[in-house]
């Protein structure tokens, strides 16, 4: 098999690495926490930053502490317009013509103009789409706050990453399943359950169980109550995610 064909196969064990560079939950000592979310993904064809957190200088300082080089980013995927996911974008290296920013089509014109003024290529996402080999966007979902989530196909199943899950985590996972027909290895990110009742959270957990989601990593806006319940029901397959957490396929 030539190297070219090798590159299009799904990332194998040891190849996918997700580094949480920004989260309001603490994980690694020495990193700063602040409300928001961002993670850096290597392994697929593209090196991806999913969301940017709220504060650019905090994003860059956490990246430095984690030895993540912002110049390596060639793709930025913004889940939704809220400042705790988009605020750090402006701090990324300027005039890097290799960066492509995928954002929901519903973003305000002013935001889009800024992205282009920054020298980045911009892709407006409406429908589900392929970002690169084995990496997909769910498309912008939801009625009020439109949001896209990331779906990564690995040789061990799908990894779904959400920003705030405003369109509903169950809805997002359902769409991901239709988009890429495979088992779920990991669902992680903000699940937006801070104010949800225990009954609602348990319903979501039972949906996850029915889909045979193997690992869960709820963080950011999931809320402590929901995180504790996911931990209770997933046991050792619950991943405690906070700023500085590194997840590799080999660890799962
Ligand atoms: Zn958020
Ligand atoms: Zn939000």
Coordinates of N, CA and C and ligand atoms in Angstrom, one line a residue:
X1 N 0.8 -1.2 0.0 CA 0.0 0.0 0.0 C 0.9 1.3 0.0
X2 N 0.6 2.2 -0.9 CA 1.4 3.4 -0.9 C 1.1 4.3 0.3
X3 N 1.9 5.3 0.5 CA 1.7 6.2 1.6 C 0.4 7.0 1.4
X4 N 0.2 7.3 0.1 CA -1.0 8.1 -0.2 C -2.3 7.4 0.2
X5 N -2.4 6.1 -0.1 CA -3.7 5.4 0.3 C -3.7 5.2 1.8
X6 N -2.6 5.0 2.4 CA -2.5 4.8 3.8 C -3.1 6.1 4.5
X7 N -2.8 7.2 4.0 CA -3.3 8.5 4.6 C -4.8 8.6 4.6
X8 N -5.5 8.0 3.7 CA -7.0 8.2 3.7 C -7.7 7.1 4.6
X9 N -6.9 6.1 5.1 CA -7.6 5.2 6.0 C -7.9 5.9 7.4
X10 N -8.8 5.4 8.1 CA -9.2 6.0 9.4 C -8.0 6.0 10.3
X11 N -7.9 7.1 11.1 CA -6.7 7.1 12.1 C -6.8 5.9 13.0
X12 N -5.6 5.3 13.1 CA -5.6 4.1 14.0 C -5.2 4.4 15.4
X13 N -5.0 3.4 16.2 CA -4.6 3.6 17.6 C -3.3 4.3 17.6
X14 N -3.2 5.3 18.5 CA -2.0 6.1 18.7 C -1.9 7.2 17.7
X15 N -2.8 7.3 16.8 CA -2.7 8.3 15.8 C -3.6 9.6 16.1
X16 N -4.7 9.3 16.7 CA -5.6 10.5 17.0 C -5.3 11.0 18.4
X17 N -5.0 12.3 18.5 CA -4.8 12.9 19.8 C -5.6 14.1 19.9
X18 N -6.4 14.2 21.0 CA -7.2 15.4 21.3 C -6.7 16.0 22.6
X19 N -6.2 17.3 22.4 CA -5.7 18.0 23.6 C -6.6 19.1 23.9
X20 N -7.2 19.1 25.1 CA -8.1 20.1 25.6 C -7.3 21.3 26.0
X21 N -7.3 22.4 25.2 CA -6.5 23.5 25.6 C -7.2 24.6 26.3
X22 N -8.5 24.5 26.4 CA -9.3 25.5 27.1 C -10.6 24.9 27.6
X23 N -10.8 25.0 28.9 CA -12.0 24.5 29.5 C -12.2 25.2 30.9
X24 N -13.4 25.3 31.4 CA -13.6 25.9 32.7 C -13.4 24.9 33.8
X25 N -13.3 23.6 33.5 CA -13.0 22.6 34.5 C -11.5 22.4 34.6
X26 N -10.9 22.4 35.8 CA -9.5 22.2 35.9 C -9.1 20.7 35.6
X27 N -7.9 20.5 35.1 CA -7.5 19.1 35.0 C -6.0 19.1 35.3
X28 N -5.2 19.8 34.4 CA -3.7 19.7 34.6 C -3.3 20.9 35.4
X29 N -2.4 20.7 36.4 CA -1.9 21.8 37.2 C -1.0 22.7 36.3
X30 N -1.2 24.0 36.6 CA -0.4 25.0 35.9 C -1.1 25.6 34.7
X31 N -2.2 25.0 34.3 CA -3.0 25.6 33.2 C -4.1 26.4 33.8
X32 N -4.4 27.5 33.0 CA -5.5 28.4 33.5 C -6.8 27.8 33.0
X33 N -7.9 28.1 33.8 CA -9.2 27.7 33.4 C -10.0 29.0 33.3
X34 N -10.9 29.0 32.3 CA -11.9 30.1 32.2 C -13.1 29.5 31.4
X35 N -14.2 30.2 31.5 CA -15.4 29.7 30.9 C -15.2 29.6 29.3
X36 N -15.4 28.4 28.8 CA -15.3 28.3 27.3 C -14.7 26.9 27.0
X37 N -14.5 26.7 25.7 CA -14.0 25.3 25.3 C -13.1 25.5 24.1
X38 N -12.1 24.7 24.0 CA -11.3 24.6 22.8 C -10.4 23.3 22.9
X39 N -10.3 22.6 21.8 CA -9.4 21.4 21.8 C -8.7 21.3 20.4
X40 N -7.5 20.8 20.5 CA -6.5 20.7 19.4 C -6.5 19.2 19.0
X41 N -6.7 19.0 17.7 CA -6.8 17.6 17.2 C -5.7 17.3 16.2
X42 N -4.9 16.3 16.5 CA -4.0 15.8 15.4 C -4.3 14.3 15.1
X43 N -3.8 13.9 14.0 CA -4.0 12.5 13.6 C -4.7 12.4 12.2
X44 N -5.9 13.1 12.1 CA -6.5 13.1 10.7 C -5.6 13.8 9.7
X45 N -6.1 13.9 8.5 CA -5.3 14.6 7.4 C -5.0 16.0 7.8
X46 N -6.0 16.7 8.5 CA -5.8 18.1 8.9 C -5.5 18.2 10.4
X47 N -4.8 19.2 10.7 CA -4.6 19.5 12.2 C -5.6 20.6 12.5
X48 N -6.5 20.2 13.5 CA -7.7 21.0 13.7 C -7.8 21.6 15.1
X49 N -8.2 22.9 15.1 CA -8.5 23.5 16.4 C -10.1 23.6 16.4
X50 N -10.7 22.9 17.3 CA -12.2 23.0 17.4 C -12.5 24.0 18.5
X51 N -13.1 25.1 18.1 CA -13.4 26.2 19.0 C -12.1 26.8 19.6
X52 N -12.3 28.0 20.1 CA -11.1 28.8 20.5 C -11.1 29.3 21.9
X53 N -12.1 28.9 22.7 CA -12.2 29.5 24.0 C -12.6 31.0 23.9
X54 N -12.7 31.6 25.1 CA -13.1 33.0 25.1 C -12.0 34.0 25.0
X55 N -10.9 33.7 25.6 CA -9.8 34.6 25.7 C -8.5 34.2 25.0
X56 N -8.1 35.0 24.0 CA -7.0 34.6 23.2 C -5.7 34.5 23.9
X57 N -5.4 35.4 24.9 CA -4.1 35.2 25.5 C -4.1 34.0 26.4
X58 N -5.2 33.7 27.0 CA -5.3 32.5 27.8 C -5.1 31.2 26.9
X59 N -5.8 31.3 25.8 CA -5.7 30.2 24.8 C -4.2 29.9 24.4
X60 N -3.5 31.0 24.1 CA -2.1 30.9 23.6 C -1.2 30.4 24.8
X61 N -1.5 30.9 26.0 CA -0.6 30.5 27.1 C -0.8 29.1 27.5
X62 N -2.1 28.6 27.4 CA -2.3 27.2 27.7 C -1.7 26.3 26.6
X63 N -1.8 26.8 25.4 CA -1.2 26.0 24.3 C 0.3 25.9 24.4
X64 N 1.0 27.0 24.8 CA 2.4 27.0 25.0 C 2.8 26.0 26.1
X65 N 2.0 26.0 27.2 CA 2.3 25.1 28.4 C 2.1 23.6 27.9
X66 N 1.3 23.4 26.9 CA 1.0 22.0 26.5 C 1.8 21.7 25.2
X67 N 2.7 22.6 24.9 CA 3.6 22.3 23.7 C 2.8 22.2 22.4
X68 N 1.7 22.9 22.3 CA 0.9 22.9 21.1 C 1.3 24.1 20.3
X69 N 1.7 23.9 19.1 CA 2.2 25.0 18.3 C 1.0 25.6 17.4
X70 N 0.6 26.8 17.7 CA -0.5 27.4 16.9 C -0.3 27.5 15.4
X71 N 1.0 27.5 15.0 CA 1.3 27.6 13.6 C 1.0 26.3 12.9
X72 N 0.8 25.2 13.7 CA 0.6 23.9 13.1 C -0.9 23.8 12.7
X73 N -1.7 24.7 13.2 CA -3.2 24.5 12.9 C -3.4 24.9 11.5
X74 N -4.1 24.0 10.8 CA -4.5 24.4 9.4 C -6.0 24.5 9.2
X75 N -6.7 24.0 10.2 CA -8.2 24.1 10.1 C -8.7 24.5 11.5
X76 N -9.6 25.5 11.5 CA -10.3 25.9 12.7 C -11.8 25.6 12.4
X77 N -12.4 24.9 13.4 CA -13.9 24.7 13.3 C -14.5 25.4 14.4
X78 N -15.4 26.3 14.1 CA -16.1 27.1 15.2 C -17.5 26.5 15.3
X79 N -17.9 26.0 16.6 CA -19.1 25.3 16.7 C -20.3 26.3 16.6
X80 N -20.2 27.4 17.4 CA -21.3 28.4 17.3 C -20.8 29.7 17.8
X81 N -21.7 30.7 17.6 CA -21.2 32.1 17.7 C -20.9 32.6 19.1
X82 N -21.2 31.9 20.2 CA -21.0 32.4 21.5 C -19.5 32.7 21.8
X83 N -19.3 33.8 22.5 CA -17.9 34.3 22.7 C -17.0 33.4 23.4
X84 N -17.5 32.5 24.2 CA -16.7 31.5 24.9 C -16.1 30.4 24.0
X85 N -16.6 30.4 22.7 CA -16.1 29.5 21.7 C -15.3 30.2 20.6
X86 N -15.6 31.4 20.4 CA -15.0 32.1 19.3 C -14.0 33.3 19.7
X87 N -14.0 33.6 20.9 CA -13.3 34.8 21.4 C -11.8 34.7 21.2
X88 N -11.2 33.5 21.1 CA -9.8 33.3 21.0 C -9.3 33.4 19.6
X89 N -10.2 33.4 18.6 CA -9.8 33.3 17.2 C -8.8 34.3 16.8
X90 N -9.1 35.6 17.2 CA -8.3 36.7 16.8 C -6.8 36.6 17.2
X91 N -6.5 35.8 18.2 CA -5.2 35.7 18.7 C -4.3 34.7 18.0
X92 N -5.0 33.9 17.1 CA -4.2 32.9 16.3 C -3.3 33.6 15.3
X93 N -2.2 33.0 15.0 CA -1.2 33.7 14.1 C -1.9 34.3 12.9
X94 N -1.5 35.6 12.7 CA -2.1 36.3 11.6 C -1.4 35.9 10.2
X95 N -2.2 36.2 9.2 CA -1.7 36.1 7.8 C -1.1 34.7 7.6
X96 N -1.8 33.7 8.1 CA -1.5 32.3 7.8 C -2.5 31.9 6.7
X97 N -2.0 32.0 5.5 CA -3.0 31.7 4.4 C -3.4 30.2 4.3
X98 N -2.8 29.4 5.1 CA -3.1 28.0 5.1 C -4.3 27.6 6.0
X99 N -4.7 28.6 6.8 CA -5.7 28.3 7.8 C -7.1 28.4 7.1
X100 N -7.9 27.4 7.3 CA -9.3 27.4 6.8 C -10.2 27.4 8.0
X101 N -11.1 28.3 8.0 CA -12.1 28.4 9.2 C -13.4 27.9 8.7
X102 N -13.9 26.9 9.4 CA -15.3 26.4 9.1 C -16.2 27.0 10.1
X103 N -17.2 27.8 9.7 CA -18.1 28.3 10.6 C -19.6 28.2 10.1
X104 N -20.5 28.1 11.1 CA -21.9 28.0 10.6 C -22.3 29.2 9.7
X105 N -23.0 28.9 8.7 CA -23.4 29.9 7.7 C -24.2 31.1 8.3
X106 N -24.8 30.8 9.5 CA -25.7 31.8 10.1 C -24.9 32.8 10.9
X107 N -23.5 32.7 11.0 CA -22.7 33.7 11.7 C -23.0 35.1 11.1
X108 N -22.9 36.1 12.0 CA -23.1 37.5 11.4 C -22.0 37.9 10.4
X109 N -22.4 38.7 9.5 CA -21.5 39.2 8.4 C -20.2 39.8 8.9
X110 N -20.4 40.6 10.0 CA -19.2 41.3 10.6 C -18.1 40.2 11.0
X111 N -18.6 39.2 11.6 CA -17.7 38.1 12.1 C -17.0 37.5 10.9
X112 N -17.8 37.2 9.8 CA -17.2 36.6 8.6 C -16.2 37.5 8.0
X113 N -16.5 38.8 7.9 CA -15.6 39.8 7.3 C -14.3 39.8 8.1
X114 N -14.4 39.7 9.4 CA -13.1 39.7 10.2 C -12.3 38.5 9.9
X115 N -12.9 37.4 9.8 CA -12.2 36.2 9.5 C -11.4 36.3 8.2
X116 N -12.1 36.9 7.2 CA -11.4 37.0 5.9 C -10.3 38.1 5.9
X117 N -10.6 39.2 6.7 CA -9.6 40.2 6.9 C -8.3 39.7 7.5
X118 N -8.5 38.7 8.3 CA -7.4 38.0 9.0 C -6.5 37.2 8.1
X119 N -7.0 37.0 6.9 CA -6.2 36.3 5.9 C -6.5 34.8 5.8
X120 N -7.6 34.4 6.5 CA -8.0 33.0 6.5 C -9.0 32.7 5.4
X121 N -8.9 31.5 4.9 CA -9.9 31.0 4.0 C -11.2 30.6 4.9
X122 N -12.4 30.8 4.3 CA -13.5 30.6 5.1 C -14.5 29.7 4.4
X123 N -15.0 28.7 5.1 CA -16.0 27.8 4.6 C -17.3 28.0 5.4
X124 N -18.4 28.4 4.8 CA -19.7 28.5 5.5 C -20.4 27.2 5.5
X125 N -20.7 26.7 6.7 CA -21.3 25.4 6.8 C -22.8 25.5 7.0
X126 N -23.5 24.8 6.1 CA -25.0 24.7 6.3 C -25.4 23.3 6.5
X127 N -25.2 22.5 5.5 CA -25.5 21.0 5.6 C -24.3 20.2 6.1
X128 N -24.6 19.0 6.5 CA -23.5 18.1 6.9 C -22.4 18.1 5.8
X129 N -21.2 18.1 6.2 CA -20.1 18.1 5.2 C -18.8 17.4 5.7
X130 N -18.0 17.0 4.7 CA -16.7 16.4 5.0 C -15.7 17.5 5.1
X131 N -14.9 17.5 6.1 CA -13.9 18.6 6.3 C -12.6 18.1 5.7
X132 N -12.3 16.8 6.0 CA -11.1 16.1 5.4 C -11.4 14.7 5.5
X133 N -10.5 13.8 5.1 CA -10.7 12.4 5.2 C -11.0 12.0 6.7
X134 N -12.1 11.4 6.9 CA -12.6 10.9 8.2 C -13.0 11.9 9.2
X135 N -13.1 13.2 8.7 CA -13.6 14.2 9.6 C -14.8 14.9 9.0
X136 N -15.9 15.0 9.8 CA -17.1 15.6 9.2 C -17.7 16.6 10.2
X137 N -18.5 17.6 9.6 CA -19.3 18.5 10.4 C -20.7 17.9 10.3
X138 N -21.5 18.1 11.4 CA -22.9 17.7 11.4 C -23.7 18.6 10.6
X139 N -23.1 19.8 10.2 CA -23.9 20.9 9.6 C -24.4 21.7 10.7
X140 N -24.9 22.9 10.4 CA -25.4 23.7 11.5 C -26.8 23.2 11.9
X141 N -27.0 22.9 13.1 CA -28.2 22.3 13.7 C -28.8 23.3 14.6
X142 N -30.1 23.1 14.9 CA -30.8 23.9 15.9 C -31.5 25.1 15.3
X143 N -32.5 25.6 16.0 CA -33.3 26.6 15.5 C -32.9 28.0 15.9
X144 N -32.6 28.1 17.2 CA -32.3 29.4 17.7 C -30.8 29.7 17.7
X145 N -30.0 29.0 18.4 CA -28.6 29.1 18.3 C -28.1 28.0 17.5
X146 N -27.6 28.3 16.3 CA -27.2 27.3 15.3 C -25.8 26.8 15.7
X147 N -25.6 25.5 15.6 CA -24.3 25.0 16.0 C -23.9 23.8 15.2
X148 N -22.6 23.6 14.9 CA -22.1 22.4 14.3 C -21.3 21.7 15.3
X149 N -21.2 20.3 15.1 CA -20.4 19.5 15.9 C -19.5 18.7 15.0
X150 N -18.4 18.2 15.6 CA -17.4 17.5 14.8 C -17.5 16.0 15.0
X151 N -17.4 15.2 13.9 CA -17.5 13.8 13.9 C -16.2 13.2 13.3
X152 N -15.4 12.5 14.0 CA -14.2 11.9 13.5 C -14.3 10.4 13.5
X153 N -14.0 9.8 12.3 CA -14.1 8.4 12.1 C -12.7 7.8 12.4
X154 N -12.7 6.9 13.4 CA -11.4 6.2 13.7 C -11.6 4.7 13.4
X155 N -10.5 4.0 13.4 CA -10.7 2.5 13.1 C -11.4 1.8 14.3
X156 N -11.6 2.5 15.4 CA -12.3 1.9 16.6 C -13.7 2.5 16.8
X157 N -14.1 3.4 15.9 CA -15.5 3.9 16.0 C -15.4 5.5 15.9
X158 N -16.6 6.1 16.1 CA -16.7 7.5 16.0 C -16.4 8.3 17.2
X159 N -15.7 9.4 17.0 CA -15.5 10.4 18.1 C -16.4 11.6 17.8
X160 N -17.3 12.0 18.7 CA -18.1 13.2 18.4 C -17.7 14.2 19.4
X161 N -17.4 15.5 18.9 CA -17.0 16.6 19.8 C -18.0 17.7 19.7
X162 N -18.6 18.1 20.8 CA -19.6 19.2 20.8 C -19.0 20.4 21.5
X163 N -19.5 21.6 21.1 CA -19.1 22.9 21.7 C -20.0 23.1 23.0
X164 N -21.2 23.5 22.7 CA -22.2 23.7 23.8 C -23.4 22.8 23.7
X165 N -23.5 22.1 22.6 CA -24.7 21.2 22.3 C -26.0 21.9 22.5
X166 N -26.1 23.2 22.1 CA -27.4 23.9 22.1 C -28.5 23.2 21.4
X167 N -28.2 22.6 20.2 CA -29.3 21.9 19.5 C -29.8 20.6 20.2
X168 N -29.1 20.3 21.4 CA -29.5 19.1 22.1 C -28.5 17.9 21.8
X169 N -27.9 17.4 22.9 CA -26.9 16.4 22.7 C -27.4 15.1 22.0
X170 N -28.7 14.7 22.4 CA -29.3 13.5 21.8 C -29.5 13.8 20.3
X171 N -30.0 14.9 19.9 CA -30.2 15.3 18.5 C -28.9 15.2 17.8
X172 N -27.8 15.8 18.3 CA -26.5 15.8 17.7 C -26.0 14.4 17.4
X173 N -26.1 13.6 18.5 CA -25.5 12.2 18.3 C -26.3 11.4 17.3
X174 N -27.6 11.6 17.3 CA -28.5 11.0 16.3 C -28.1 11.4 14.9
X175 N -27.8 12.7 14.7 CA -27.4 13.2 13.3 C -26.1 12.6 13.0
X176 N -25.1 12.5 14.0 CA -23.8 12.0 13.7 C -23.9 10.5 13.2
X177 N -24.9 9.8 13.8 CA -25.0 8.4 13.5 C -25.5 8.2 12.1
X178 N -26.4 9.1 11.7 CA -26.9 9.0 10.3 C -25.9 9.4 9.3
X179 N -25.0 10.3 9.7 CA -24.0 10.9 8.8 C -22.9 9.8 8.5
X180 N -22.4 9.2 9.6 CA -21.3 8.3 9.4 C -21.7 7.0 10.1
X181 N -22.0 6.0 9.4 CA -22.6 4.8 10.0 C -21.5 3.9 10.7
X182 N -21.4 4.1 12.0 CA -20.4 3.3 12.7 C -20.8 3.4 14.2
X183 N -20.0 2.6 15.0 CA -20.3 2.6 16.4 C -19.7 3.9 17.0
X184 N -20.2 4.3 18.2 CA -19.6 5.4 18.9 C -18.5 5.0 19.9
X185 N -17.3 5.5 19.7 CA -16.2 5.3 20.6 C -16.3 6.3 21.8
X186 N -16.5 7.6 21.4 CA -16.4 8.6 22.4 C -17.3 9.8 22.0
X187 N -18.0 10.3 23.0 CA -18.8 11.6 22.8 C -18.3 12.5 23.9
X188 N -17.7 13.7 23.5 CA -17.2 14.6 24.4 C -17.5 16.0 24.1
X189 N -17.3 16.9 25.1 CA -17.5 18.3 24.9 C -18.5 18.9 25.8
X190 N -19.0 20.1 25.5 CA -20.1 20.6 26.3 C -21.4 20.0 26.0
X191 N -22.2 19.5 27.0 CA -23.5 18.9 26.7 C -24.6 19.8 27.1
X192 N -24.3 20.9 27.7 CA -25.3 22.0 28.1 C -26.4 21.4 29.0
X193 N -26.1 20.8 30.1 CA -27.1 20.3 31.0 C -27.0 20.9 32.4
X194 N -26.4 22.1 32.5 CA -26.3 22.7 33.7 C -27.6 22.8 34.5
X195 N -28.7 23.1 33.8 CA -29.9 23.4 34.5 C -30.9 22.2 34.3
X196 N -30.4 21.1 33.7 CA -31.3 20.0 33.4 C -31.7 19.2 34.7
X197 N -32.9 18.6 34.7 CA -33.3 17.8 35.9 C -32.5 16.5 35.8
X198 N -32.5 15.8 37.0 CA -31.9 14.5 37.0 C -32.6 13.5 36.1
X199 N -33.9 13.6 36.0 CA -34.7 12.7 35.1 C -34.3 12.9 33.7
X200 N -34.1 14.2 33.3 CA -33.7 14.5 31.9 C -32.3 13.9 31.6
X201 N -31.4 14.1 32.6 CA -30.0 13.7 32.4 C -30.0 12.2 32.2
X202 N -30.8 11.5 33.1 CA -30.8 10.0 33.0 C -31.4 9.5 31.7
X203 N -32.3 10.2 31.2 CA -32.9 9.8 29.9 C -31.8 9.9 28.8
X204 N -31.0 11.0 28.9 CA -29.9 11.2 27.9 C -28.9 10.0 28.1
X205 N -28.6 9.7 29.3 CA -27.6 8.6 29.6 C -28.1 7.3 29.0
X206 N -29.4 7.1 29.2 CA -29.9 5.8 28.7 C -29.9 5.8 27.1
X207 N -30.1 6.9 26.5 CA -30.0 7.0 25.0 C -28.5 6.7 24.6
X208 N -27.6 7.2 25.4 CA -26.1 6.9 25.1 C -25.9 5.4 25.3
X209 N -26.5 4.8 26.3 CA -26.3 3.4 26.5 C -26.9 2.6 25.4
X210 N -28.1 3.0 24.9 CA -28.7 2.3 23.8 C -27.9 2.4 22.5
X211 N -27.2 3.5 22.3 CA -26.3 3.6 21.2 C -25.0 2.9 21.4
X212 N -24.8 2.4 22.6 CA -23.5 1.7 22.9 C -22.3 2.7 22.8
X213 N -22.5 3.9 23.3 CA -21.4 4.9 23.3 C -20.4 4.3 24.4
X214 N -19.2 4.1 24.0 CA -18.3 3.4 24.9 C -17.7 4.4 25.9
X215 N -17.2 5.5 25.5 CA -16.6 6.5 26.4 C -17.4 7.8 26.4
X216 N -17.5 8.5 27.5 CA -18.0 9.8 27.5 C -17.1 10.8 28.2
X217 N -17.0 12.0 27.6 CA -16.2 13.1 28.2 C -16.9 14.4 28.3
X218 N -18.0 14.4 29.1 CA -18.7 15.7 29.2 C -17.9 16.8 30.0
X219 N -17.8 17.9 29.4 CA -17.0 19.0 30.1 C -17.7 20.3 29.9
X220 N -17.0 21.4 29.9 CA -17.5 22.8 29.6 C -18.8 23.0 30.3
X221 N -19.9 23.2 29.5 CA -21.2 23.6 30.1 C -22.1 22.4 30.5
X222 N -21.5 21.2 30.7 CA -22.3 20.1 31.1 C -22.9 20.2 32.5
X223 N -22.1 20.8 33.4 CA -22.6 21.0 34.7 C -22.2 19.9 35.6
X224 N -21.9 20.2 36.9 CA -21.4 19.2 37.8 C -22.3 18.0 38.1
X225 N -23.6 18.3 38.2 CA -24.6 17.3 38.5 C -24.6 16.2 37.3
X226 N -24.7 16.7 36.1 CA -24.7 15.8 34.9 C -23.4 15.1 34.8
X227 N -22.3 15.7 35.1 CA -20.9 15.1 35.0 C -20.9 13.9 36.0
X228 N -21.4 14.2 37.2 CA -21.4 13.2 38.2 C -22.3 12.0 37.8
X229 N -23.4 12.3 37.2 CA -24.3 11.2 36.8 C -23.7 10.3 35.6
X230 N -23.1 11.0 34.7 CA -22.4 10.3 33.6 C -21.3 9.4 34.2
X231 N -20.6 9.9 35.2 CA -19.5 9.2 35.8 C -20.1 7.9 36.5
X232 N -21.2 8.2 37.2 CA -21.9 7.1 37.9 C -22.2 5.9 37.0
X233 N -22.8 6.3 35.8 CA -23.3 5.3 34.9 C -22.2 4.7 33.9
X234 N -21.2 5.5 33.7 CA -20.1 5.0 32.8 C -18.9 4.5 33.5
X235 N -18.8 4.7 34.8 CA -17.7 4.1 35.6 C -16.4 4.5 35.0
X236 N -15.6 3.5 34.7 CA -14.2 3.7 34.2 C -14.2 4.2 32.8
X237 N -15.3 4.1 32.1 CA -15.4 4.7 30.8 C -15.8 6.2 30.7
X238 N -15.9 6.7 31.9 CA -16.1 8.2 32.0 C -14.7 8.9 32.0
X239 N -14.6 9.9 31.1 CA -13.3 10.6 31.0 C -13.4 11.9 31.7
X240 N -12.6 12.2 32.7 CA -12.7 13.5 33.4 C -11.9 14.5 32.5
X241 N -12.6 15.4 31.9 CA -12.0 16.3 31.0 C -12.0 17.7 31.6
X242 N -10.8 18.4 31.5 CA -10.6 19.7 31.9 C -9.5 20.3 31.1
X243 N -9.1 21.5 31.4 CA -8.0 22.2 30.7 C -6.7 21.3 30.8
X244 N -6.1 20.9 29.7 CA -4.9 20.2 29.8 C -5.0 18.7 29.6
X245 N -6.3 18.2 29.5 CA -6.5 16.8 29.4 C -6.1 16.4 27.9
X246 N -5.3 15.3 27.8 CA -4.9 14.8 26.5 C -5.5 13.4 26.3
X247 N -6.3 13.2 25.3 CA -6.9 11.9 25.0 C -6.3 11.4 23.7
X248 N -5.7 10.2 23.8 CA -5.3 9.5 22.6 C -6.1 8.3 22.3
X249 N -6.1 7.9 21.1 CA -6.9 6.7 20.8 C -6.3 5.5 21.5
X250 N -5.0 5.5 21.7 CA -4.4 4.3 22.3 C -4.8 4.2 23.8
X251 N -5.3 5.3 24.4 CA -5.7 5.2 25.8 C -7.1 4.7 26.0
X252 N -7.8 4.7 24.9 CA -9.3 4.3 25.1 C -9.5 2.8 24.9
Ligands
LIG1 ZN1 -20.1 27.5 25.7
LIG2 ZN1 -23.0 28.5 23.8

